[in-house]
Tab-separated table of C-alpha atoms in Angstrom:
chain	number	residue	atom	x	y	z
J	1321	MET	CA	-89.181	-94.876	-20.740
J	1322	ARG	CA	-89.806	-91.406	-19.314
J	1323	GLU	CA	-87.352	-92.200	-16.504
J	1324	ASP	CA	-84.723	-93.215	-19.071
J	1325	MET	CA	-85.134	-89.937	-20.924
J	1326	LEU	CA	-84.998	-87.963	-17.702
J	1327	ALA	CA	-81.895	-89.893	-16.619
J	1328	SER	CA	-80.248	-89.100	-19.981
J	1329	ILE	CA	-80.924	-85.402	-19.524
J	1330	LEU	CA	-79.392	-85.631	-16.062
J	1331	SER	CA	-76.298	-87.536	-17.308
J	1332	GLU	CA	-75.851	-84.888	-19.918
J	1333	LEU	CA	-76.176	-82.194	-17.282
J	1334	ASN	CA	-73.571	-83.975	-15.034
J	1335	GLY	CA	-71.343	-84.163	-18.136
J	1336	THR	CA	-71.525	-80.431	-18.967
J	1337	SER	CA	-69.318	-79.580	-16.056
J	1338	ALA	CA	-66.790	-81.574	-14.062
J	1339	ASP	CA	-67.974	-79.562	-11.033
J	1340	ILE	CA	-71.427	-81.205	-11.030
J	1341	GLU	CA	-71.322	-84.280	-8.872
J	1342	ALA	CA	-74.952	-85.385	-8.719
J	1343	SER	CA	-78.340	-84.453	-10.003
J	1344	ALA	CA	-81.882	-85.614	-9.575
J	1345	VAL	CA	-85.491	-84.933	-10.587
J	1346	ILE	CA	-87.898	-85.101	-7.656
J	1347	SER	CA	-91.617	-84.675	-7.277
J	1348	THR	CA	-92.586	-81.643	-5.153
J	1349	ASP	CA	-93.736	-84.032	-2.383
J	1350	GLY	CA	-90.232	-85.521	-2.153
J	1351	LEU	CA	-90.209	-88.704	-4.203
J	1352	MET	CA	-87.387	-89.467	-6.648
J	1353	ILE	CA	-88.447	-89.498	-10.294
J	1354	ALA	CA	-84.966	-89.952	-11.838
J	1355	SER	CA	-81.476	-89.489	-10.569
J	1356	VAL	CA	-77.775	-89.717	-11.347
J	1357	LEU	CA	-76.272	-89.872	-7.883
J	1358	PRO	CA	-72.899	-91.147	-6.637
J	1359	GLN	CA	-72.963	-94.478	-4.888
J	1360	GLY	CA	-73.892	-94.375	-1.258
J	1361	MET	CA	-76.068	-91.288	-1.517
J	1362	ASP	CA	-79.552	-92.030	-0.187
J	1363	GLU	CA	-82.201	-91.260	-2.808
J	1364	ASP	CA	-84.999	-90.857	-0.277
J	1365	ARG	CA	-83.000	-88.397	1.735
J	1366	VAL	CA	-82.078	-86.280	-1.270
J	1367	GLY	CA	-85.744	-86.354	-2.347
J	1368	ALA	CA	-87.307	-85.386	0.963
J	1369	MET	CA	-84.740	-82.695	1.729
J	1370	SER	CA	-85.135	-81.128	-1.675
J	1371	ALA	CA	-88.894	-81.011	-1.385
J	1372	ALA	CA	-88.783	-79.435	2.087
J	1373	MET	CA	-86.177	-76.816	1.145
J	1374	LEU	CA	-87.905	-75.836	-2.066
J	1375	SER	CA	-91.291	-75.489	-0.398
J	1376	LEU	CA	-89.792	-73.280	2.294
J	1377	GLY	CA	-88.074	-71.248	-0.436
J	1378	ASP	CA	-91.402	-70.855	-2.272
J	1379	ARG	CA	-93.070	-69.558	0.852
J	1380	THR	CA	-90.240	-67.292	1.914
J	1381	SER	CA	-89.880	-65.770	-1.513
J	1382	GLY	CA	-93.608	-65.114	-1.706
J	1383	GLU	CA	-94.123	-63.878	1.846
J	1384	LEU	CA	-91.158	-61.532	1.783
J	1385	GLY	CA	-92.218	-60.000	-1.483
J	1386	ARG	CA	-89.542	-61.545	-3.737
J	1387	GLY	CA	-92.063	-63.051	-6.155
J	1388	GLU	CA	-91.936	-66.443	-7.744
J	1389	LEU	CA	-89.124	-68.646	-6.518
J	1390	GLU	CA	-86.388	-69.336	-9.081
J	1391	GLN	CA	-83.866	-71.288	-7.073
J	1392	VAL	CA	-82.612	-72.316	-3.651
J	1393	LEU	CA	-78.822	-72.334	-3.200
J	1394	ILE	CA	-77.076	-73.962	-0.245
J	1395	LYS	CA	-73.392	-73.605	0.303
J	1396	GLY	CA	-71.403	-75.851	2.586
J	1397	ASP	CA	-67.710	-76.405	3.247
J	1398	ASN	CA	-67.728	-79.214	0.766
J	1399	GLY	CA	-69.782	-77.707	-2.009
J	1400	PHE	CA	-73.151	-76.490	-3.232
J	1401	VAL	CA	-76.660	-77.810	-3.441
J	1402	LEU	CA	-78.863	-76.058	-5.994
J	1403	MET	CA	-82.591	-76.630	-6.293
J	1404	THR	CA	-84.831	-75.279	-8.992
J	1405	HIS	CA	-88.366	-75.906	-10.124
J	1406	ALA	CA	-88.906	-77.956	-13.246
J	1407	GLY	CA	-92.525	-77.064	-13.947
J	1408	GLU	CA	-95.162	-76.992	-11.213
J	1409	ASP	CA	-94.750	-80.481	-9.842
J	1410	ALA	CA	-91.034	-81.288	-9.946
J	1411	VAL	CA	-87.736	-80.143	-8.511
J	1412	VAL	CA	-84.250	-80.430	-10.067
J	1413	THR	CA	-81.555	-80.806	-7.450
J	1414	VAL	CA	-77.870	-80.512	-8.346
J	1415	MET	CA	-74.854	-81.024	-6.149
J	1416	ALA	CA	-71.582	-79.309	-7.107
J	1417	LYS	CA	-68.018	-79.055	-5.892
J	1418	PRO	CA	-66.939	-76.173	-3.629
J	1419	ARG	CA	-64.995	-74.310	-6.316
J	1420	ALA	CA	-67.645	-74.776	-8.987
J	1421	LYS	CA	-68.310	-71.911	-11.394
J	1422	LEU	CA	-71.844	-71.110	-10.369
J	1423	GLY	CA	-72.788	-68.925	-13.301
J	1424	LEU	CA	-72.224	-71.761	-15.752
J	1425	ILE	CA	-74.001	-74.224	-13.515
J	1426	PHE	CA	-77.020	-71.934	-13.173
J	1427	LEU	CA	-77.287	-71.750	-16.912
J	1428	ASP	CA	-76.911	-75.485	-17.500
J	1429	VAL	CA	-79.417	-76.322	-14.750
J	1430	LYS	CA	-81.910	-73.804	-16.118
J	1431	ARG	CA	-81.713	-75.388	-19.529
J	1432	ALA	CA	-82.017	-78.884	-18.159
J	1433	SER	CA	-84.977	-78.036	-16.048
J	1434	GLU	CA	-86.786	-76.463	-19.000
J	1435	ASN	CA	-86.249	-79.691	-20.915
J	1436	ILE	CA	-87.342	-81.760	-17.989
J	1437	SER	CA	-90.494	-79.756	-17.354
J	1438	GLN	CA	-91.535	-80.345	-20.980
J	1439	MET	CA	-91.234	-84.095	-20.434
J	1440	LEU	CA	-93.278	-84.273	-17.242
I	472	MET	CA	-93.757	-61.998	27.221
I	473	SER	CA	-93.094	-65.678	27.098
I	474	ASP	CA	-93.331	-67.841	24.075
I	475	LEU	CA	-94.135	-71.517	24.058
I	476	LYS	CA	-93.662	-74.001	21.272
I	477	ILE	CA	-95.519	-77.229	20.779
I	478	ILE	CA	-95.491	-79.644	17.922
I	479	PHE	CA	-98.256	-81.556	16.169
I	480	THR	CA	-97.233	-84.868	14.809
I	481	GLY	CA	-98.706	-88.135	13.682
I	482	PRO	CA	-99.268	-90.216	10.548
I	483	VAL	CA	-100.320	-88.986	7.121
I	484	GLY	CA	-103.935	-87.830	7.014
I	485	ALA	CA	-104.469	-87.614	10.772
I	486	GLY	CA	-105.350	-83.906	10.431
I	487	LYS	CA	-102.229	-82.047	11.594
I	488	THR	CA	-102.475	-79.298	9.008
I	489	THR	CA	-106.213	-78.969	9.518
I	490	ALA	CA	-105.857	-78.856	13.309
I	491	ILE	CA	-103.320	-76.034	13.137
I	492	SER	CA	-105.506	-74.121	10.676
I	493	SER	CA	-108.456	-74.591	13.040
I	494	ILE	CA	-106.903	-73.018	16.079
I	495	SER	CA	-104.343	-70.596	14.722
I	496	ASP	CA	-105.064	-66.952	15.491
I	497	VAL	CA	-102.915	-65.851	12.509
I	498	PRO	CA	-103.123	-67.105	8.934
I	499	PRO	CA	-101.226	-70.390	9.147
I	500	VAL	CA	-98.102	-71.109	7.074
I	501	ASN	CA	-98.502	-74.347	5.110
I	502	THR	CA	-96.046	-76.137	2.896
I	503	ASP	CA	-98.522	-78.393	1.125
I	504	LYS	CA	-97.582	-79.947	-2.138
I	505	ALA	CA	-99.405	-82.266	-4.551
I	506	ALA	CA	-99.153	-85.814	-3.272
I	507	SER	CA	-97.700	-88.433	-5.633
I	508	ASP	CA	-97.213	-91.309	-3.190
I	509	MET	CA	-99.787	-93.586	-1.491
I	510	THR	CA	-101.018	-90.457	0.297
I	511	LYS	CA	-103.024	-89.415	-2.754
I	512	VAL	CA	-105.564	-92.128	-2.092
I	513	LYS	CA	-106.658	-90.136	0.939
I	514	LYS	CA	-105.947	-86.568	-0.015
I	515	ASN	CA	-104.536	-84.415	-2.796
I	516	GLN	CA	-101.977	-82.454	-0.829
I	517	THR	CA	-99.396	-83.296	1.755
I	518	THR	CA	-97.126	-81.266	4.025
I	519	VAL	CA	-93.458	-81.428	2.993
I	520	ALA	CA	-91.711	-79.069	5.481
I	521	PHE	CA	-93.967	-77.882	8.254
I	522	ASP	CA	-97.179	-76.110	9.194
I	523	TYR	CA	-97.040	-73.113	11.431
I	524	GLY	CA	-99.618	-71.292	13.444
I	525	VAL	CA	-99.910	-69.140	16.553
I	526	MET	CA	-102.427	-69.454	19.366
I	527	ASN	CA	-102.808	-66.422	21.648
I	528	LEU	CA	-103.336	-67.082	25.319
I	529	ASN	CA	-104.445	-64.660	28.031
I	530	GLY	CA	-102.107	-61.731	28.361
I	531	ASP	CA	-99.024	-61.653	26.188
I	532	GLU	CA	-98.469	-65.359	26.014
I	533	LYS	CA	-98.384	-66.997	22.662
I	534	ILE	CA	-98.074	-70.611	21.639
I	535	HIS	CA	-96.207	-71.362	18.482
I	536	LEU	CA	-97.670	-74.412	16.791
I	537	TYR	CA	-95.559	-76.479	14.466
I	538	GLY	CA	-96.940	-79.395	12.451
I	539	THR	CA	-94.600	-82.045	11.076
I	540	PRO	CA	-94.920	-83.942	7.827
I	541	GLY	CA	-96.370	-87.449	8.374
I	542	GLN	CA	-94.245	-89.545	6.044
I	543	GLU	CA	-91.147	-91.132	7.482
I	544	ARG	CA	-88.973	-89.867	4.662
I	545	PHE	CA	-89.322	-86.437	6.268
I	546	ASN	CA	-88.009	-87.581	9.607
I	547	PHE	CA	-85.188	-85.003	9.499
I	548	MET	CA	-87.950	-82.405	9.855
I	549	TRP	CA	-89.201	-84.223	12.988
I	550	ASP	CA	-85.827	-83.589	14.639
I	551	ILE	CA	-85.576	-80.027	13.456
I	552	LEU	CA	-89.093	-79.105	14.606
I	553	SER	CA	-88.953	-80.776	17.998
I	554	THR	CA	-85.961	-78.770	19.169
I	555	ASN	CA	-87.007	-76.789	22.296
I	556	ALA	CA	-90.570	-77.889	22.081
I	557	LEU	CA	-92.501	-77.855	25.324
I	558	GLY	CA	-94.811	-80.684	24.429
I	559	VAL	CA	-96.107	-83.013	21.714
I	560	ILE	CA	-99.631	-83.341	20.367
I	561	LEU	CA	-99.957	-86.659	18.679
I	562	LEU	CA	-102.836	-86.946	16.217
I	563	ILE	CA	-103.796	-90.490	15.276
I	564	ASP	CA	-106.107	-91.370	12.416
I	565	GLY	CA	-108.455	-93.841	14.070
I	566	SER	CA	-109.725	-95.105	10.701
I	567	ARG	CA	-106.316	-96.508	9.654
I	568	LYS	CA	-105.779	-100.254	9.803
I	569	GLU	CA	-103.553	-100.380	12.888
I	570	PRO	CA	-103.886	-97.072	14.640
I	571	LEU	CA	-102.195	-98.452	17.790
I	572	ASN	CA	-99.077	-99.207	15.768
I	573	ASP	CA	-99.014	-95.562	14.698
I	574	LEU	CA	-99.348	-94.556	18.325
I	575	ILE	CA	-96.440	-96.805	19.357
I	576	PHE	CA	-94.314	-95.689	16.387
I	577	PHE	CA	-94.655	-91.961	17.011
I	578	ILE	CA	-94.271	-92.252	20.764
I	579	ASN	CA	-91.014	-94.112	20.216
I	580	VAL	CA	-89.799	-91.542	17.699
I	581	PHE	CA	-90.436	-88.719	20.152
I	582	LYS	CA	-89.778	-90.591	23.349
I	583	ASP	CA	-86.878	-88.426	24.529
I	584	LEU	CA	-88.885	-85.261	24.048
I	585	ILE	CA	-92.023	-86.784	25.610
I	586	SER	CA	-90.119	-88.049	28.657
I	587	LYS	CA	-88.778	-84.520	29.246
I	588	THR	CA	-91.981	-82.700	28.416
I	589	ALA	CA	-95.600	-83.821	27.902
I	590	LEU	CA	-97.857	-85.585	25.494
I	591	ALA	CA	-101.535	-85.291	24.559
I	592	VAL	CA	-103.142	-87.687	22.092
I	593	GLY	CA	-106.040	-86.840	19.820
I	594	VAL	CA	-107.717	-89.556	17.803
I	595	SER	CA	-109.448	-88.320	14.684
I	596	GLN	CA	-112.016	-90.208	12.529
I	597	LEU	CA	-112.806	-92.496	15.444
I	598	ASP	CA	-116.341	-92.812	14.138
I	599	LYS	CA	-114.944	-94.545	11.053
I	600	SER	CA	-112.845	-97.005	13.051
I	601	ALA	CA	-113.655	-100.638	13.791
I	602	ASN	CA	-114.485	-100.395	17.479
I	603	LYS	CA	-115.098	-96.630	17.858
I	604	CYS	CA	-113.572	-96.687	21.318
I	605	LEU	CA	-110.646	-94.881	23.045
I	606	LYS	CA	-110.048	-97.683	25.586
I	607	PRO	CA	-107.411	-99.521	23.519
I	608	TYR	CA	-105.399	-96.236	23.277
I	609	ASN	CA	-105.496	-95.678	27.032
I	610	LYS	CA	-104.522	-99.305	27.630
I	611	LYS	CA	-101.582	-99.161	25.228
I	612	LEU	CA	-100.352	-95.889	26.821
I	613	ARG	CA	-100.490	-97.495	30.289
I	614	GLU	CA	-98.569	-100.486	28.993
I	615	MET	CA	-95.947	-98.140	27.612
I	616	ASN	CA	-95.873	-96.309	30.911
I	617	ILE	CA	-96.779	-92.989	29.247
I	618	LYS	CA	-98.989	-90.443	30.951
I	619	SER	CA	-101.183	-88.734	28.452
I	620	ALA	CA	-104.672	-87.417	27.978
I	621	VAL	CA	-106.519	-89.079	25.098
I	622	PHE	CA	-109.383	-87.352	23.346
I	623	GLU	CA	-111.565	-88.036	20.385
I	624	VAL	CA	-111.107	-85.006	18.155
I	625	ASP	CA	-112.392	-83.597	14.915
I	626	ALA	CA	-109.398	-81.758	13.457
I	627	ARG	CA	-111.739	-79.163	11.900
I	628	SER	CA	-113.183	-78.224	15.277
I	629	LYS	CA	-111.543	-75.335	17.025
I	630	THR	CA	-113.090	-76.464	20.318
I	631	ASP	CA	-111.718	-79.990	20.068
I	632	ILE	CA	-108.239	-78.933	19.192
I	633	SER	CA	-107.987	-76.148	21.744
I	634	LEU	CA	-109.167	-78.644	24.392
I	635	LEU	CA	-106.325	-80.940	23.360
I	636	VAL	CA	-103.841	-78.077	23.544
I	637	LYS	CA	-105.172	-77.026	26.952
I	638	ALA	CA	-104.854	-80.599	28.235
I	639	LEU	CA	-101.226	-80.576	27.106
I	640	LEU	CA	-100.517	-77.222	28.711
I	641	PHE	CA	-102.134	-78.332	31.886
I	642	SER	CA	-99.925	-81.437	32.089
I	643	ILE	CA	-96.857	-79.269	31.503
I	644	ASP	CA	-97.723	-76.849	34.293
I	645	GLN	CA	-100.545	-77.845	36.538
I	646	GLY	CA	-100.323	-74.624	38.511
I	647	LEU	CA	-101.361	-72.419	35.668
I	648	GLU	CA	-104.864	-71.660	34.579
I	649	TYR	CA	-105.318	-71.188	30.900
I	650	ALA	CA	-108.320	-69.537	29.367
I	651	SER	CA	-109.031	-69.528	25.663
């Protein structure tokens, strides 16, 4: 039930922009809670990588005096990976195309993670 | 000044994070997060990226200590952390059902690194294991043709863990004398 509702938030998020290719909700220790991923993408991999990156982001932001972590953004040749907290114990990870309009995606992801954190 | 890097690995709950906290001369960096998998039966928190600490040796030498996550889903971190490491400390939780399988599994994962560098094995919670004995570990290592010291350790004990680290350093470079 909860998973279905989370999946519907994610589907909606993927629908808000053609640039968003995948999204997932993951526990901070790296286990998938809900996801809308393209075929062939390994859930476990996405989960564990997101947890590791976000935890390092948390530490880096804190230790270097940047305060609470808001997001981790990774840019590659073939697009973006964006990770944000959804409450204390979950991560929202979004993958987007290389020419994606980031400002809009930031906004949509922020909204979605607020909704998600209320459900967890 | 020369810097050395060693990694602490092993299954979930063997005491990697605790061991690094015990011997680090600087406040360790942890990336512990609330556990939501089977791990939570044993403990509330689990490492998701790495642990980091520094051990100061005589003179200017420092050892950088990196601890890996235990769960296999984080195996990409195992690769990342083992780059340029000078040796592996394998912590095995002696109270698990098949600790020898953990030993074999982690030695196989890190076998390239171990064959080029060195290995030291620490068995924690041996007192809670079935036969409370290190012999099976030594036997298995001989069968696998791996040279390694094996100690019973308490991950909370600075003495135990630094002994393990010294054993590793000694097998890397037998000509050197290390003091604490």
